[in-house]
């Protein structure tokens, strides 16, 4: 019988965000590793995610894709982990989760591809400009210890991963608020466990040629 919760990933991918969330939740899951050059675009996986992208999860037969959606879904599916605020208290939680998955992600991607909207285009681009996004994100993580208040939630997994990787790859500036927030969320045991698992799955480096 197949597992209740299946995780499709590759250690060199956004799947690391979902691994972190899975480790926060603490439910058992089966990992299926996919290869960029082959299995990711084969029919068996396209039947799960027709985008041919990772990560994805299948929980009790239901597919969830998109990292931010997976984080929110897992928080709701496993309420004992306490990773979602009460439904009456989700304003900041939804706001910053979607802000990170939309404007932040798009601004970082476009900028790293050398695309910068003109002032006119910024009105149409959902993120406006990278500078504006960075300023708003900085304030969002500086008000409270966590992005939705005093308690760590699934939104911190996603926002924390965006900020951590953004600073690591130089796509976000190393502002004090980002550094302090990044250190806070990445100090979590679940983050360290997830990183350890994915690091151990990394391909061995090519031997240096003589
Ligand atoms: N919006 C998606 C992005 C997923 C994505 O682009 N995944 C990359 C790896 S980080 C991928 O699968 N790329 C392989 C490809 O497009 O062929 C999410 O948040 O999950």
mmCIF file with all atom_site columns, C-alpha atoms and ligand atoms in Angstrom:
data_model
loop_
_atom_site.group_PDB
_atom_site.id
_atom_site.type_symbol
_atom_site.label_atom_id
_atom_site.label_alt_id
_atom_site.label_comp_id
_atom_site.label_asym_id
_atom_site.label_entity_id
_atom_site.label_seq_id
_atom_site.pdbx_PDB_ins_code
_atom_site.Cartn_x
_atom_site.Cartn_y
_atom_site.Cartn_z
_atom_site.occupancy
_atom_site.B_iso_or_equiv
_atom_site.pdbx_formal_charge
_atom_site.auth_seq_id
_atom_site.auth_comp_id
_atom_site.auth_asym_id
_atom_site.auth_atom_id
_atom_site.pdbx_PDB_model_num
ATOM   1   C CA  . UNK A 1 1   ? 0.000   0.000  0.000   1.00 0.00 ? 1   UNK A CA  1
ATOM   2   C CA  . UNK A 1 2   ? 1.369   3.453  -0.855  1.00 0.00 ? 2   UNK A CA  1
ATOM   3   C CA  . UNK A 1 3   ? 2.063   6.054  1.843   1.00 0.00 ? 3   UNK A CA  1
ATOM   4   C CA  . UNK A 1 4   ? -0.558  8.541  2.987   1.00 0.00 ? 4   UNK A CA  1
ATOM   5   C CA  . UNK A 1 5   ? 1.770   11.426 2.225   1.00 0.00 ? 5   UNK A CA  1
ATOM   6   C CA  . UNK A 1 6   ? 4.150   11.360 -0.735  1.00 0.00 ? 6   UNK A CA  1
ATOM   7   C CA  . UNK A 1 7   ? 6.678   14.099 -1.446  1.00 0.00 ? 7   UNK A CA  1
ATOM   8   C CA  . UNK A 1 8   ? 8.112   14.579 -4.961  1.00 0.00 ? 8   UNK A CA  1
ATOM   9   C CA  . UNK A 1 9   ? 11.322  16.525 -5.009  1.00 0.00 ? 9   UNK A CA  1
ATOM   10  C CA  . UNK A 1 10  ? 14.973  16.959 -5.880  1.00 0.00 ? 10  UNK A CA  1
ATOM   11  C CA  . UNK A 1 11  ? 17.479  18.326 -3.348  1.00 0.00 ? 11  UNK A CA  1
ATOM   12  C CA  . UNK A 1 12  ? 18.451  21.093 -5.791  1.00 0.00 ? 12  UNK A CA  1
ATOM   13  C CA  . UNK A 1 13  ? 15.032  22.703 -5.905  1.00 0.00 ? 13  UNK A CA  1
ATOM   14  C CA  . UNK A 1 14  ? 12.331  24.609 -4.087  1.00 0.00 ? 14  UNK A CA  1
ATOM   15  C CA  . UNK A 1 15  ? 11.461  21.193 -2.704  1.00 0.00 ? 15  UNK A CA  1
ATOM   16  C CA  . UNK A 1 16  ? 13.709  22.197 0.199   1.00 0.00 ? 16  UNK A CA  1
ATOM   17  C CA  . UNK A 1 17  ? 10.967  24.578 1.334   1.00 0.00 ? 17  UNK A CA  1
ATOM   18  C CA  . UNK A 1 18  ? 8.447   21.758 1.439   1.00 0.00 ? 18  UNK A CA  1
ATOM   19  C CA  . UNK A 1 19  ? 10.892  19.401 3.153   1.00 0.00 ? 19  UNK A CA  1
ATOM   20  C CA  . UNK A 1 20  ? 11.281  22.027 5.881   1.00 0.00 ? 20  UNK A CA  1
ATOM   21  C CA  . UNK A 1 21  ? 7.507   22.271 6.231   1.00 0.00 ? 21  UNK A CA  1
ATOM   22  C CA  . UNK A 1 22  ? 7.147   18.475 6.318   1.00 0.00 ? 22  UNK A CA  1
ATOM   23  C CA  . UNK A 1 23  ? 9.720   18.295 9.091   1.00 0.00 ? 23  UNK A CA  1
ATOM   24  C CA  . UNK A 1 24  ? 7.850   21.023 10.996  1.00 0.00 ? 24  UNK A CA  1
ATOM   25  C CA  . UNK A 1 25  ? 4.626   19.021 10.696  1.00 0.00 ? 25  UNK A CA  1
ATOM   26  C CA  . UNK A 1 26  ? 6.277   15.815 11.843  1.00 0.00 ? 26  UNK A CA  1
ATOM   27  C CA  . UNK A 1 27  ? 3.980   13.403 9.962   1.00 0.00 ? 27  UNK A CA  1
ATOM   28  C CA  . UNK A 1 28  ? 5.612   10.430 8.230   1.00 0.00 ? 28  UNK A CA  1
ATOM   29  C CA  . UNK A 1 29  ? 6.109   10.879 4.491   1.00 0.00 ? 29  UNK A CA  1
ATOM   30  C CA  . UNK A 1 30  ? 7.633   8.999  1.597   1.00 0.00 ? 30  UNK A CA  1
ATOM   31  C CA  . UNK A 1 31  ? 10.095  10.872 -0.619  1.00 0.00 ? 31  UNK A CA  1
ATOM   32  C CA  . UNK A 1 32  ? 10.218  10.326 -4.377  1.00 0.00 ? 32  UNK A CA  1
ATOM   33  C CA  . UNK A 1 33  ? 13.319  11.844 -5.943  1.00 0.00 ? 33  UNK A CA  1
ATOM   34  C CA  . UNK A 1 34  ? 12.936  13.074 -9.496  1.00 0.00 ? 34  UNK A CA  1
ATOM   35  C CA  . UNK A 1 35  ? 15.652  13.759 -12.018 1.00 0.00 ? 35  UNK A CA  1
ATOM   36  C CA  . UNK A 1 36  ? 15.622  16.999 -14.006 1.00 0.00 ? 36  UNK A CA  1
ATOM   37  C CA  . UNK A 1 37  ? 16.857  15.287 -17.156 1.00 0.00 ? 37  UNK A CA  1
ATOM   38  C CA  . UNK A 1 38  ? 14.409  12.388 -17.140 1.00 0.00 ? 38  UNK A CA  1
ATOM   39  C CA  . UNK A 1 39  ? 11.667  11.485 -14.645 1.00 0.00 ? 39  UNK A CA  1
ATOM   40  C CA  . UNK A 1 40  ? 10.496  15.074 -14.068 1.00 0.00 ? 40  UNK A CA  1
ATOM   41  C CA  . UNK A 1 41  ? 9.062   15.261 -17.587 1.00 0.00 ? 41  UNK A CA  1
ATOM   42  C CA  . UNK A 1 42  ? 7.854   11.680 -17.910 1.00 0.00 ? 42  UNK A CA  1
ATOM   43  C CA  . UNK A 1 43  ? 4.179   10.718 -18.099 1.00 0.00 ? 43  UNK A CA  1
ATOM   44  C CA  . UNK A 1 44  ? 4.064   9.202  -14.611 1.00 0.00 ? 44  UNK A CA  1
ATOM   45  C CA  . UNK A 1 45  ? 5.007   12.506 -12.983 1.00 0.00 ? 45  UNK A CA  1
ATOM   46  C CA  . UNK A 1 46  ? 3.148   14.720 -15.467 1.00 0.00 ? 46  UNK A CA  1
ATOM   47  C CA  . UNK A 1 47  ? 0.009   12.909 -14.326 1.00 0.00 ? 47  UNK A CA  1
ATOM   48  C CA  . UNK A 1 48  ? 0.700   14.381 -10.869 1.00 0.00 ? 48  UNK A CA  1
ATOM   49  C CA  . UNK A 1 49  ? 1.930   17.811 -11.897 1.00 0.00 ? 49  UNK A CA  1
ATOM   50  C CA  . UNK A 1 50  ? 1.310   18.603 -15.571 1.00 0.00 ? 50  UNK A CA  1
ATOM   51  C CA  . UNK A 1 51  ? 3.658   21.594 -15.130 1.00 0.00 ? 51  UNK A CA  1
ATOM   52  C CA  . UNK A 1 52  ? 6.502   19.093 -14.897 1.00 0.00 ? 52  UNK A CA  1
ATOM   53  C CA  . UNK A 1 53  ? 7.844   20.968 -11.893 1.00 0.00 ? 53  UNK A CA  1
ATOM   54  C CA  . UNK A 1 54  ? 8.780   20.086 -8.364  1.00 0.00 ? 54  UNK A CA  1
ATOM   55  C CA  . UNK A 1 55  ? 7.878   20.034 -5.562  1.00 0.00 ? 55  UNK A CA  1
ATOM   56  C CA  . UNK A 1 56  ? 4.498   18.345 -5.283  1.00 0.00 ? 56  UNK A CA  1
ATOM   57  C CA  . UNK A 1 57  ? 2.818   16.322 -2.580  1.00 0.00 ? 57  UNK A CA  1
ATOM   58  C CA  . UNK A 1 58  ? 0.078   13.729 -2.743  1.00 0.00 ? 58  UNK A CA  1
ATOM   59  C CA  . UNK A 1 59  ? -1.859  13.444 0.498   1.00 0.00 ? 59  UNK A CA  1
ATOM   60  C CA  . UNK A 1 60  ? -4.504  10.725 0.736   1.00 0.00 ? 60  UNK A CA  1
ATOM   61  C CA  . UNK A 1 61  ? -4.710  10.747 -3.046  1.00 0.00 ? 61  UNK A CA  1
ATOM   62  C CA  . UNK A 1 62  ? -5.025  14.536 -3.432  1.00 0.00 ? 62  UNK A CA  1
ATOM   63  C CA  . UNK A 1 63  ? -2.328  16.449 -5.298  1.00 0.00 ? 63  UNK A CA  1
ATOM   64  C CA  . UNK A 1 64  ? -1.026  19.791 -4.033  1.00 0.00 ? 64  UNK A CA  1
ATOM   65  C CA  . UNK A 1 65  ? 1.550   21.800 -5.978  1.00 0.00 ? 65  UNK A CA  1
ATOM   66  C CA  . UNK A 1 66  ? 3.081   25.270 -5.461  1.00 0.00 ? 66  UNK A CA  1
ATOM   67  C CA  . UNK A 1 67  ? 5.317   25.616 -2.421  1.00 0.00 ? 67  UNK A CA  1
ATOM   68  C CA  . UNK A 1 68  ? 3.252   28.248 -0.663  1.00 0.00 ? 68  UNK A CA  1
ATOM   69  C CA  . UNK A 1 69  ? 0.026   26.289 -1.178  1.00 0.00 ? 69  UNK A CA  1
ATOM   70  C CA  . UNK A 1 70  ? 1.711   23.125 0.091   1.00 0.00 ? 70  UNK A CA  1
ATOM   71  C CA  . UNK A 1 71  ? 2.890   24.932 3.240   1.00 0.00 ? 71  UNK A CA  1
ATOM   72  C CA  . UNK A 1 72  ? -0.599  26.295 3.934   1.00 0.00 ? 72  UNK A CA  1
ATOM   73  C CA  . UNK A 1 73  ? -2.217  22.934 3.108   1.00 0.00 ? 73  UNK A CA  1
ATOM   74  C CA  . UNK A 1 74  ? 0.060   20.967 5.436   1.00 0.00 ? 74  UNK A CA  1
ATOM   75  C CA  . UNK A 1 75  ? -0.525  23.431 8.274   1.00 0.00 ? 75  UNK A CA  1
ATOM   76  C CA  . UNK A 1 76  ? -4.275  22.836 7.933   1.00 0.00 ? 76  UNK A CA  1
ATOM   77  C CA  . UNK A 1 77  ? -4.039  19.095 7.334   1.00 0.00 ? 77  UNK A CA  1
ATOM   78  C CA  . UNK A 1 78  ? -1.946  18.587 10.474  1.00 0.00 ? 78  UNK A CA  1
ATOM   79  C CA  . UNK A 1 79  ? -3.403  21.083 12.977  1.00 0.00 ? 79  UNK A CA  1
ATOM   80  C CA  . UNK A 1 80  ? -1.663  19.447 15.942  1.00 0.00 ? 80  UNK A CA  1
ATOM   81  C CA  . UNK A 1 81  ? 1.597   20.989 14.706  1.00 0.00 ? 81  UNK A CA  1
ATOM   82  C CA  . UNK A 1 82  ? 0.126   24.448 15.443  1.00 0.00 ? 82  UNK A CA  1
ATOM   83  C CA  . UNK A 1 83  ? 1.505   26.049 12.268  1.00 0.00 ? 83  UNK A CA  1
ATOM   84  C CA  . UNK A 1 84  ? -1.581  28.013 11.196  1.00 0.00 ? 84  UNK A CA  1
ATOM   85  C CA  . UNK A 1 85  ? -3.256  30.755 13.234  1.00 0.00 ? 85  UNK A CA  1
ATOM   86  C CA  . UNK A 1 86  ? -6.942  30.429 14.121  1.00 0.00 ? 86  UNK A CA  1
ATOM   87  C CA  . UNK A 1 87  ? -9.105  31.095 11.049  1.00 0.00 ? 87  UNK A CA  1
ATOM   88  C CA  . UNK A 1 88  ? -10.320 34.355 12.625  1.00 0.00 ? 88  UNK A CA  1
ATOM   89  C CA  . UNK A 1 89  ? -6.727  35.559 12.941  1.00 0.00 ? 89  UNK A CA  1
ATOM   90  C CA  . UNK A 1 90  ? -5.224  34.933 9.523   1.00 0.00 ? 90  UNK A CA  1
ATOM   91  C CA  . UNK A 1 91  ? -4.925  38.419 8.026   1.00 0.00 ? 91  UNK A CA  1
ATOM   92  C CA  . UNK A 1 92  ? -1.142  38.760 8.288   1.00 0.00 ? 92  UNK A CA  1
ATOM   93  C CA  . UNK A 1 93  ? -0.640  35.032 7.705   1.00 0.00 ? 93  UNK A CA  1
ATOM   94  C CA  . UNK A 1 94  ? -2.358  35.042 4.315   1.00 0.00 ? 94  UNK A CA  1
ATOM   95  C CA  . UNK A 1 95  ? -1.108  38.473 3.394   1.00 0.00 ? 95  UNK A CA  1
ATOM   96  C CA  . UNK A 1 96  ? 2.599   37.731 3.724   1.00 0.00 ? 96  UNK A CA  1
ATOM   97  C CA  . UNK A 1 97  ? 2.414   34.156 2.482   1.00 0.00 ? 97  UNK A CA  1
ATOM   98  C CA  . UNK A 1 98  ? 0.817   35.333 -0.767  1.00 0.00 ? 98  UNK A CA  1
ATOM   99  C CA  . UNK A 1 99  ? 3.042   38.406 -0.951  1.00 0.00 ? 99  UNK A CA  1
ATOM   100 C CA  . UNK A 1 100 ? 6.128   36.180 -0.808  1.00 0.00 ? 100 UNK A CA  1
ATOM   101 C CA  . UNK A 1 101 ? 4.766   33.696 -3.352  1.00 0.00 ? 101 UNK A CA  1
ATOM   102 C CA  . UNK A 1 102 ? 3.625   36.425 -5.758  1.00 0.00 ? 102 UNK A CA  1
ATOM   103 C CA  . UNK A 1 103 ? 5.399   39.800 -5.746  1.00 0.00 ? 103 UNK A CA  1
ATOM   104 C CA  . UNK A 1 104 ? 8.584   38.688 -3.968  1.00 0.00 ? 104 UNK A CA  1
ATOM   105 C CA  . UNK A 1 105 ? 9.080   35.581 -6.118  1.00 0.00 ? 105 UNK A CA  1
ATOM   106 C CA  . UNK A 1 106 ? 8.340   37.460 -9.351  1.00 0.00 ? 106 UNK A CA  1
ATOM   107 C CA  . UNK A 1 107 ? 10.546  40.431 -8.475  1.00 0.00 ? 107 UNK A CA  1
ATOM   108 C CA  . UNK A 1 108 ? 13.480  38.181 -7.598  1.00 0.00 ? 108 UNK A CA  1
ATOM   109 C CA  . UNK A 1 109 ? 13.062  36.004 -10.692 1.00 0.00 ? 109 UNK A CA  1
ATOM   110 C CA  . UNK A 1 110 ? 12.720  38.904 -13.100 1.00 0.00 ? 110 UNK A CA  1
ATOM   111 C CA  . UNK A 1 111 ? 15.634  40.798 -11.590 1.00 0.00 ? 111 UNK A CA  1
ATOM   112 C CA  . UNK A 1 112 ? 17.926  37.784 -11.685 1.00 0.00 ? 112 UNK A CA  1
ATOM   113 C CA  . UNK A 1 113 ? 17.027  37.387 -15.378 1.00 0.00 ? 113 UNK A CA  1
ATOM   114 C CA  . UNK A 1 114 ? 17.937  41.012 -16.015 1.00 0.00 ? 114 UNK A CA  1
ATOM   115 C CA  . UNK A 1 115 ? 14.318  42.139 -16.464 1.00 0.00 ? 115 UNK A CA  1
ATOM   116 C CA  . UNK A 1 116 ? 13.425  45.477 -14.871 1.00 0.00 ? 116 UNK A CA  1
ATOM   117 C CA  . UNK A 1 117 ? 10.019  47.011 -15.656 1.00 0.00 ? 117 UNK A CA  1
ATOM   118 C CA  . UNK A 1 118 ? 9.956   50.655 -16.728 1.00 0.00 ? 118 UNK A CA  1
ATOM   119 C CA  . UNK A 1 119 ? 7.996   53.082 -14.547 1.00 0.00 ? 119 UNK A CA  1
ATOM   120 C CA  . UNK A 1 120 ? 5.017   52.642 -16.854 1.00 0.00 ? 120 UNK A CA  1
ATOM   121 C CA  . UNK A 1 121 ? 5.293   48.821 -16.786 1.00 0.00 ? 121 UNK A CA  1
ATOM   122 C CA  . UNK A 1 122 ? 5.534   48.828 -12.977 1.00 0.00 ? 122 UNK A CA  1
ATOM   123 C CA  . UNK A 1 123 ? 1.861   49.762 -12.814 1.00 0.00 ? 123 UNK A CA  1
ATOM   124 C CA  . UNK A 1 124 ? 0.980   46.541 -14.599 1.00 0.00 ? 124 UNK A CA  1
ATOM   125 C CA  . UNK A 1 125 ? 3.586   44.274 -12.989 1.00 0.00 ? 125 UNK A CA  1
ATOM   126 C CA  . UNK A 1 126 ? 2.058   42.819 -9.824  1.00 0.00 ? 126 UNK A CA  1
ATOM   127 C CA  . UNK A 1 127 ? 5.221   43.531 -7.877  1.00 0.00 ? 127 UNK A CA  1
ATOM   128 C CA  . UNK A 1 128 ? 5.823   47.079 -9.073  1.00 0.00 ? 128 UNK A CA  1
ATOM   129 C CA  . UNK A 1 129 ? 9.559   47.235 -8.537  1.00 0.00 ? 129 UNK A CA  1
ATOM   130 C CA  . UNK A 1 130 ? 12.122  45.140 -6.687  1.00 0.00 ? 130 UNK A CA  1
ATOM   131 C CA  . UNK A 1 131 ? 13.066  48.121 -4.494  1.00 0.00 ? 131 UNK A CA  1
ATOM   132 C CA  . UNK A 1 132 ? 9.489   48.607 -3.340  1.00 0.00 ? 132 UNK A CA  1
ATOM   133 C CA  . UNK A 1 133 ? 9.041   44.871 -2.684  1.00 0.00 ? 133 UNK A CA  1
ATOM   134 C CA  . UNK A 1 134 ? 12.240  44.731 -0.627  1.00 0.00 ? 134 UNK A CA  1
ATOM   135 C CA  . UNK A 1 135 ? 11.224  47.734 1.488   1.00 0.00 ? 135 UNK A CA  1
ATOM   136 C CA  . UNK A 1 136 ? 7.784   46.278 2.193   1.00 0.00 ? 136 UNK A CA  1
ATOM   137 C CA  . UNK A 1 137 ? 9.185   42.831 2.985   1.00 0.00 ? 137 UNK A CA  1
ATOM   138 C CA  . UNK A 1 138 ? 11.711  44.360 5.363   1.00 0.00 ? 138 UNK A CA  1
ATOM   139 C CA  . UNK A 1 139 ? 8.952   46.056 7.350   1.00 0.00 ? 139 UNK A CA  1
ATOM   140 C CA  . UNK A 1 140 ? 6.864   42.867 7.351   1.00 0.00 ? 140 UNK A CA  1
ATOM   141 C CA  . UNK A 1 141 ? 9.578   40.870 9.107   1.00 0.00 ? 141 UNK A CA  1
ATOM   142 C CA  . UNK A 1 142 ? 10.635  43.658 11.453  1.00 0.00 ? 142 UNK A CA  1
ATOM   143 C CA  . UNK A 1 143 ? 7.329   44.321 13.252  1.00 0.00 ? 143 UNK A CA  1
ATOM   144 C CA  . UNK A 1 144 ? 6.997   41.043 15.155  1.00 0.00 ? 144 UNK A CA  1
ATOM   145 C CA  . UNK A 1 145 ? 9.337   38.133 15.757  1.00 0.00 ? 145 UNK A CA  1
ATOM   146 C CA  . UNK A 1 146 ? 7.437   36.189 13.077  1.00 0.00 ? 146 UNK A CA  1
ATOM   147 C CA  . UNK A 1 147 ? 5.684   37.380 9.959   1.00 0.00 ? 147 UNK A CA  1
ATOM   148 C CA  . UNK A 1 148 ? 2.164   36.705 11.261  1.00 0.00 ? 148 UNK A CA  1
ATOM   149 C CA  . UNK A 1 149 ? 2.820   37.803 14.844  1.00 0.00 ? 149 UNK A CA  1
ATOM   150 C CA  . UNK A 1 150 ? 4.482   36.361 17.917  1.00 0.00 ? 150 UNK A CA  1
ATOM   151 C CA  . UNK A 1 151 ? 4.181   32.752 16.859  1.00 0.00 ? 151 UNK A CA  1
ATOM   152 C CA  . UNK A 1 152 ? 6.027   30.800 14.146  1.00 0.00 ? 152 UNK A CA  1
ATOM   153 C CA  . UNK A 1 153 ? 3.648   29.666 11.369  1.00 0.00 ? 153 UNK A CA  1
ATOM   154 C CA  . UNK A 1 154 ? 3.750   28.026 7.944   1.00 0.00 ? 154 UNK A CA  1
ATOM   155 C CA  . UNK A 1 155 ? 4.086   31.532 6.474   1.00 0.00 ? 155 UNK A CA  1
ATOM   156 C CA  . UNK A 1 156 ? 7.511   31.766 8.122   1.00 0.00 ? 156 UNK A CA  1
ATOM   157 C CA  . UNK A 1 157 ? 8.643   28.602 6.368   1.00 0.00 ? 157 UNK A CA  1
ATOM   158 C CA  . UNK A 1 158 ? 7.893   30.135 2.980   1.00 0.00 ? 158 UNK A CA  1
ATOM   159 C CA  . UNK A 1 159 ? 8.883   33.738 3.735   1.00 0.00 ? 159 UNK A CA  1
ATOM   160 C CA  . UNK A 1 160 ? 11.962  32.534 5.637   1.00 0.00 ? 160 UNK A CA  1
ATOM   161 C CA  . UNK A 1 161 ? 13.081  30.361 2.731   1.00 0.00 ? 161 UNK A CA  1
ATOM   162 C CA  . UNK A 1 162 ? 12.650  33.221 0.249   1.00 0.00 ? 162 UNK A CA  1
ATOM   163 C CA  . UNK A 1 163 ? 14.645  35.572 2.449   1.00 0.00 ? 163 UNK A CA  1
ATOM   164 C CA  . UNK A 1 164 ? 17.342  33.023 3.288   1.00 0.00 ? 164 UNK A CA  1
ATOM   165 C CA  . UNK A 1 165 ? 17.918  32.009 -0.307  1.00 0.00 ? 165 UNK A CA  1
ATOM   166 C CA  . UNK A 1 166 ? 17.547  35.571 -1.545  1.00 0.00 ? 166 UNK A CA  1
ATOM   167 C CA  . UNK A 1 167 ? 20.417  36.679 0.674   1.00 0.00 ? 167 UNK A CA  1
ATOM   168 C CA  . UNK A 1 168 ? 22.456  33.551 -0.066  1.00 0.00 ? 168 UNK A CA  1
ATOM   169 C CA  . UNK A 1 169 ? 22.214  34.003 -3.838  1.00 0.00 ? 169 UNK A CA  1
ATOM   170 C CA  . UNK A 1 170 ? 22.514  37.782 -3.705  1.00 0.00 ? 170 UNK A CA  1
ATOM   171 C CA  . UNK A 1 171 ? 19.028  38.446 -5.068  1.00 0.00 ? 171 UNK A CA  1
ATOM   172 C CA  . UNK A 1 172 ? 17.945  40.172 -1.833  1.00 0.00 ? 172 UNK A CA  1
ATOM   173 C CA  . UNK A 1 173 ? 20.087  42.676 0.058   1.00 0.00 ? 173 UNK A CA  1
ATOM   174 C CA  . UNK A 1 174 ? 21.491  41.641 3.436   1.00 0.00 ? 174 UNK A CA  1
ATOM   175 C CA  . UNK A 1 175 ? 19.493  44.125 5.488   1.00 0.00 ? 175 UNK A CA  1
ATOM   176 C CA  . UNK A 1 176 ? 19.632  43.833 9.280   1.00 0.00 ? 176 UNK A CA  1
ATOM   177 C CA  . UNK A 1 177 ? 15.950  42.863 9.550   1.00 0.00 ? 177 UNK A CA  1
ATOM   178 C CA  . UNK A 1 178 ? 16.385  40.067 6.978   1.00 0.00 ? 178 UNK A CA  1
ATOM   179 C CA  . UNK A 1 179 ? 19.470  38.731 8.730   1.00 0.00 ? 179 UNK A CA  1
ATOM   180 C CA  . UNK A 1 180 ? 17.810  38.759 12.176  1.00 0.00 ? 180 UNK A CA  1
ATOM   181 C CA  . UNK A 1 181 ? 14.609  37.143 10.878  1.00 0.00 ? 181 UNK A CA  1
ATOM   182 C CA  . UNK A 1 182 ? 16.534  34.566 8.823   1.00 0.00 ? 182 UNK A CA  1
ATOM   183 C CA  . UNK A 1 183 ? 18.614  33.565 11.829  1.00 0.00 ? 183 UNK A CA  1
ATOM   184 C CA  . UNK A 1 184 ? 15.479  33.254 13.969  1.00 0.00 ? 184 UNK A CA  1
ATOM   185 C CA  . UNK A 1 185 ? 13.564  30.964 11.644  1.00 0.00 ? 185 UNK A CA  1
ATOM   186 C CA  . UNK A 1 186 ? 16.526  28.913 10.460  1.00 0.00 ? 186 UNK A CA  1
ATOM   187 C CA  . UNK A 1 187 ? 17.516  28.124 14.035  1.00 0.00 ? 187 UNK A CA  1
ATOM   188 C CA  . UNK A 1 188 ? 14.564  25.740 14.168  1.00 0.00 ? 188 UNK A CA  1
ATOM   189 C CA  . UNK A 1 189 ? 15.251  22.023 14.548  1.00 0.00 ? 189 UNK A CA  1
ATOM   190 C CA  . UNK A 1 190 ? 12.948  21.207 11.629  1.00 0.00 ? 190 UNK A CA  1
ATOM   191 C CA  . UNK A 1 191 ? 14.937  23.501 9.328   1.00 0.00 ? 191 UNK A CA  1
ATOM   192 C CA  . UNK A 1 192 ? 18.203  21.884 10.365  1.00 0.00 ? 192 UNK A CA  1
ATOM   193 C CA  . UNK A 1 193 ? 16.784  18.371 9.962   1.00 0.00 ? 193 UNK A CA  1
ATOM   194 C CA  . UNK A 1 194 ? 15.368  19.156 6.521   1.00 0.00 ? 194 UNK A CA  1
ATOM   195 C CA  . UNK A 1 195 ? 18.603  20.748 5.351   1.00 0.00 ? 195 UNK A CA  1
ATOM   196 C CA  . UNK A 1 196 ? 20.589  17.761 6.604   1.00 0.00 ? 196 UNK A CA  1
ATOM   197 C CA  . UNK A 1 197 ? 18.356  15.327 4.708   1.00 0.00 ? 197 UNK A CA  1
ATOM   198 C CA  . UNK A 1 198 ? 18.539  17.285 1.451   1.00 0.00 ? 198 UNK A CA  1
ATOM   199 C CA  . UNK A 1 199 ? 22.272  17.944 1.748   1.00 0.00 ? 199 UNK A CA  1
ATOM   200 C CA  . UNK A 1 200 ? 22.834  14.198 2.134   1.00 0.00 ? 200 UNK A CA  1
ATOM   201 C CA  . UNK A 1 201 ? 20.866  13.633 -1.095  1.00 0.00 ? 201 UNK A CA  1
ATOM   202 C CA  . UNK A 1 202 ? 23.008  16.032 -3.125  1.00 0.00 ? 202 UNK A CA  1
ATOM   203 C CA  . UNK A 1 203 ? 24.905  14.460 -6.019  1.00 0.00 ? 203 UNK A CA  1
ATOM   204 C CA  . UNK A 1 204 ? 28.575  13.803 -5.336  1.00 0.00 ? 204 UNK A CA  1
ATOM   205 C CA  . UNK A 1 205 ? 30.836  16.482 -6.843  1.00 0.00 ? 205 UNK A CA  1
ATOM   206 C CA  . UNK A 1 206 ? 32.501  15.580 -10.138 1.00 0.00 ? 206 UNK A CA  1
ATOM   207 C CA  . UNK A 1 207 ? 36.077  14.366 -9.549  1.00 0.00 ? 207 UNK A CA  1
ATOM   208 C CA  . UNK A 1 208 ? 38.643  16.987 -10.618 1.00 0.00 ? 208 UNK A CA  1
ATOM   209 C CA  . UNK A 1 209 ? 40.188  16.058 -13.969 1.00 0.00 ? 209 UNK A CA  1
ATOM   210 C CA  . UNK A 1 210 ? 43.932  15.414 -13.977 1.00 0.00 ? 210 UNK A CA  1
HETATM 211 N N1  . LIG B 2 .   ? 5.821   28.067 -8.516  1.00 0.00 ? 1   LIG B N1  1
HETATM 212 C C1  . LIG B 2 .   ? 6.409   26.781 -8.285  1.00 0.00 ? 1   LIG B C1  1
HETATM 213 C C2  . LIG B 2 .   ? 7.795   26.755 -8.908  1.00 0.00 ? 1   LIG B C2  1
HETATM 214 C C3  . LIG B 2 .   ? 8.291   25.348 -9.081  1.00 0.00 ? 1   LIG B C3  1
HETATM 215 C C4  . LIG B 2 .   ? 9.583   25.326 -9.892  1.00 0.00 ? 1   LIG B C4  1
HETATM 216 O O1  . LIG B 2 .   ? 9.825   26.183 -10.769 1.00 0.00 ? 1   LIG B O1  1
HETATM 217 N N2  . LIG B 2 .   ? 10.377  24.297 -9.653  1.00 0.00 ? 1   LIG B N2  1
HETATM 218 C C5  . LIG B 2 .   ? 11.616  24.136 -10.379 1.00 0.00 ? 1   LIG B C5  1
HETATM 219 C C6  . LIG B 2 .   ? 12.706  23.684 -9.416  1.00 0.00 ? 1   LIG B C6  1
HETATM 220 S S1  . LIG B 2 .   ? 13.022  24.858 -8.156  1.00 0.00 ? 1   LIG B S1  1
HETATM 221 C C7  . LIG B 2 .   ? 11.454  23.048 -11.424 1.00 0.00 ? 1   LIG B C7  1
HETATM 222 O O2  . LIG B 2 .   ? 10.788  22.062 -11.204 1.00 0.00 ? 1   LIG B O2  1
HETATM 223 N N3  . LIG B 2 .   ? 12.112  23.201 -12.579 1.00 0.00 ? 1   LIG B N3  1
HETATM 224 C C8  . LIG B 2 .   ? 12.211  22.172 -13.570 1.00 0.00 ? 1   LIG B C8  1
HETATM 225 C C9  . LIG B 2 .   ? 11.641  22.559 -14.894 1.00 0.00 ? 1   LIG B C9  1
HETATM 226 O O3  . LIG B 2 .   ? 10.893  23.530 -14.994 1.00 0.00 ? 1   LIG B O3  1
HETATM 227 O O4  . LIG B 2 .   ? 11.948  21.839 -15.836 1.00 0.00 ? 1   LIG B O4  1
HETATM 228 C C10 . LIG B 2 .   ? 6.440   26.474 -6.770  1.00 0.00 ? 1   LIG B C10 1
HETATM 229 O O5  . LIG B 2 .   ? 6.457   27.414 -5.979  1.00 0.00 ? 1   LIG B O5  1
HETATM 230 O O6  . LIG B 2 .   ? 6.410   25.307 -6.375  1.00 0.00 ? 1   LIG B O6  1
#
